[in-house]
mmCIF file of C-alpha atoms in Angstrom:
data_model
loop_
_atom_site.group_PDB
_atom_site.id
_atom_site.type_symbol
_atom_site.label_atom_id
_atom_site.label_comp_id
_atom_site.label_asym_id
_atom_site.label_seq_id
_atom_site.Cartn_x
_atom_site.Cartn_y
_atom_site.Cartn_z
ATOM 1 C CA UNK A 918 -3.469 -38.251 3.172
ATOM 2 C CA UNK A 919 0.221 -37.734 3.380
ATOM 3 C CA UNK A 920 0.099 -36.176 -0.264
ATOM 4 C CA UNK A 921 -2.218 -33.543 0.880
ATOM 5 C CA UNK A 922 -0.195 -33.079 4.469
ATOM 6 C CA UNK A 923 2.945 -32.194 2.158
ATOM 7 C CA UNK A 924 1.463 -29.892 -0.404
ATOM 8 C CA UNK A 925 0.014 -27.820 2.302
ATOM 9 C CA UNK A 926 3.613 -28.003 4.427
ATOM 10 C CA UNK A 927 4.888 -26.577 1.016
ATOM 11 C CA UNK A 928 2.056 -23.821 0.952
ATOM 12 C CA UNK A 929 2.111 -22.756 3.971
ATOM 13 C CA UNK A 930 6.008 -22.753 3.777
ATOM 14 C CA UNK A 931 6.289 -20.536 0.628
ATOM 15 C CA UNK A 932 3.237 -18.460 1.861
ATOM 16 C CA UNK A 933 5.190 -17.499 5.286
ATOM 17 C CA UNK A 934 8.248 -16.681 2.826
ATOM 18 C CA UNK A 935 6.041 -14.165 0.707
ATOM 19 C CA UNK A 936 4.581 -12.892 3.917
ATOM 20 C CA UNK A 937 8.056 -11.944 5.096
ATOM 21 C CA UNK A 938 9.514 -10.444 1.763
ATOM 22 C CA UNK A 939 6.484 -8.377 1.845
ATOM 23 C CA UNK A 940 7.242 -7.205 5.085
ATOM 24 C CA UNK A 941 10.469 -6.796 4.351
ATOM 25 C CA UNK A 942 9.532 -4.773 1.160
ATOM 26 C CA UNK A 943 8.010 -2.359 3.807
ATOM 27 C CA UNK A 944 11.191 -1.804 5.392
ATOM 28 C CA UNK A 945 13.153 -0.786 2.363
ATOM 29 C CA UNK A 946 12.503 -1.932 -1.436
ATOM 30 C CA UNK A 947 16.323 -2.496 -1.259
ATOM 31 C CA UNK A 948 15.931 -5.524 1.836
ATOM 32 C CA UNK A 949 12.983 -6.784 -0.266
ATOM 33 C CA UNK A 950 15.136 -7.735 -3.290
ATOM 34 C CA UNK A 951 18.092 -9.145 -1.181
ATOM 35 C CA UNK A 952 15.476 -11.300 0.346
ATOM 36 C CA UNK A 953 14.487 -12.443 -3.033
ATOM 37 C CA UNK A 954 18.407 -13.115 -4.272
ATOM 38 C CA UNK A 955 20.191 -14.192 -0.954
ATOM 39 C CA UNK A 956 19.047 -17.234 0.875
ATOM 40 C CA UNK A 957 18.634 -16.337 4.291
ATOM 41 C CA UNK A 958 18.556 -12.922 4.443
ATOM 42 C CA UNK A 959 14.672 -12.746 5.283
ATOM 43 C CA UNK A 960 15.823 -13.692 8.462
ATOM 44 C CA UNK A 961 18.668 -11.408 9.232
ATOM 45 C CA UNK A 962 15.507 -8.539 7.611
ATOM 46 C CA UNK A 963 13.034 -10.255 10.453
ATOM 47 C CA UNK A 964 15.187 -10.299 13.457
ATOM 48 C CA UNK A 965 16.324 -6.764 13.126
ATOM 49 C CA UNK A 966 12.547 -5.325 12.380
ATOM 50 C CA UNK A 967 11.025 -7.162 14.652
ATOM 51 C CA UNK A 968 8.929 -9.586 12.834
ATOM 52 C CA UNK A 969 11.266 -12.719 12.958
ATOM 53 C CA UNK A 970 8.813 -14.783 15.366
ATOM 54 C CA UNK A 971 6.013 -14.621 13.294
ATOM 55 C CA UNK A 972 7.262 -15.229 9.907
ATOM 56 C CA UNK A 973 9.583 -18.052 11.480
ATOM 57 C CA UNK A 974 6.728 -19.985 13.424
ATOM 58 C CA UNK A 975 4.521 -19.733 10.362
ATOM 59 C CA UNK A 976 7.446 -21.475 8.520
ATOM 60 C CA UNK A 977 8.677 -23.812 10.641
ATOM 61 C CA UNK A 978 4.828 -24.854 11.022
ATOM 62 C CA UNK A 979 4.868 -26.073 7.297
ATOM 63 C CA UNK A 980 8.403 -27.782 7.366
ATOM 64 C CA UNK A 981 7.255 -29.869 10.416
ATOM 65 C CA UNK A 982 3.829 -30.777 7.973
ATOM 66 C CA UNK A 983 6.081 -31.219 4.921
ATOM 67 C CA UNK A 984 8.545 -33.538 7.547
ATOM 68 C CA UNK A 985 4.884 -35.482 8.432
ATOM 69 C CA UNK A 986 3.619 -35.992 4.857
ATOM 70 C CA UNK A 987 6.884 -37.230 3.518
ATOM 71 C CA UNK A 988 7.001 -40.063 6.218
ATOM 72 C CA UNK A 989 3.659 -40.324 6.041
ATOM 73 C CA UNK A 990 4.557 -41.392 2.188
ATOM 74 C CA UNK A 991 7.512 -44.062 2.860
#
């Protein structure tokens, strides 16, 4: 049980980061490719476009299931 809460923290996770490089592709193909080589810059991208809440709930959704599976686990 707390294997499979974990793997889909980690899916949901990476799938929120995709969504928002994606988005931020949209915005310029230059903010895409910072997002990919500087941590943390999705989120600078997000808050100024206007997509930061949705991309950042969606994410902090799977670190809260990733946080449950791995003390779920110990």
């Amino acid at each position: 049980m707390g294997t499979s809460i974990l793997l889909l923290g980690l899916a949901v996770a990476f799938l929120a980061q995709i969504y928002g490089t994606f988005r931020a592709f949209k915005v310029s193909a230059l903010q895409g490719i910072l997002c990919f080589v500087i941590p943390g810059w999705l989120l600078f991208v997000a808050k100024r476009h206007g997509f930061y809440q949705p991309v950042v709930g969606v994410w902090f959704a799977g670190v809260v299931a990733i946080i449950i599976g791995t003390m779920s686990l110990s």
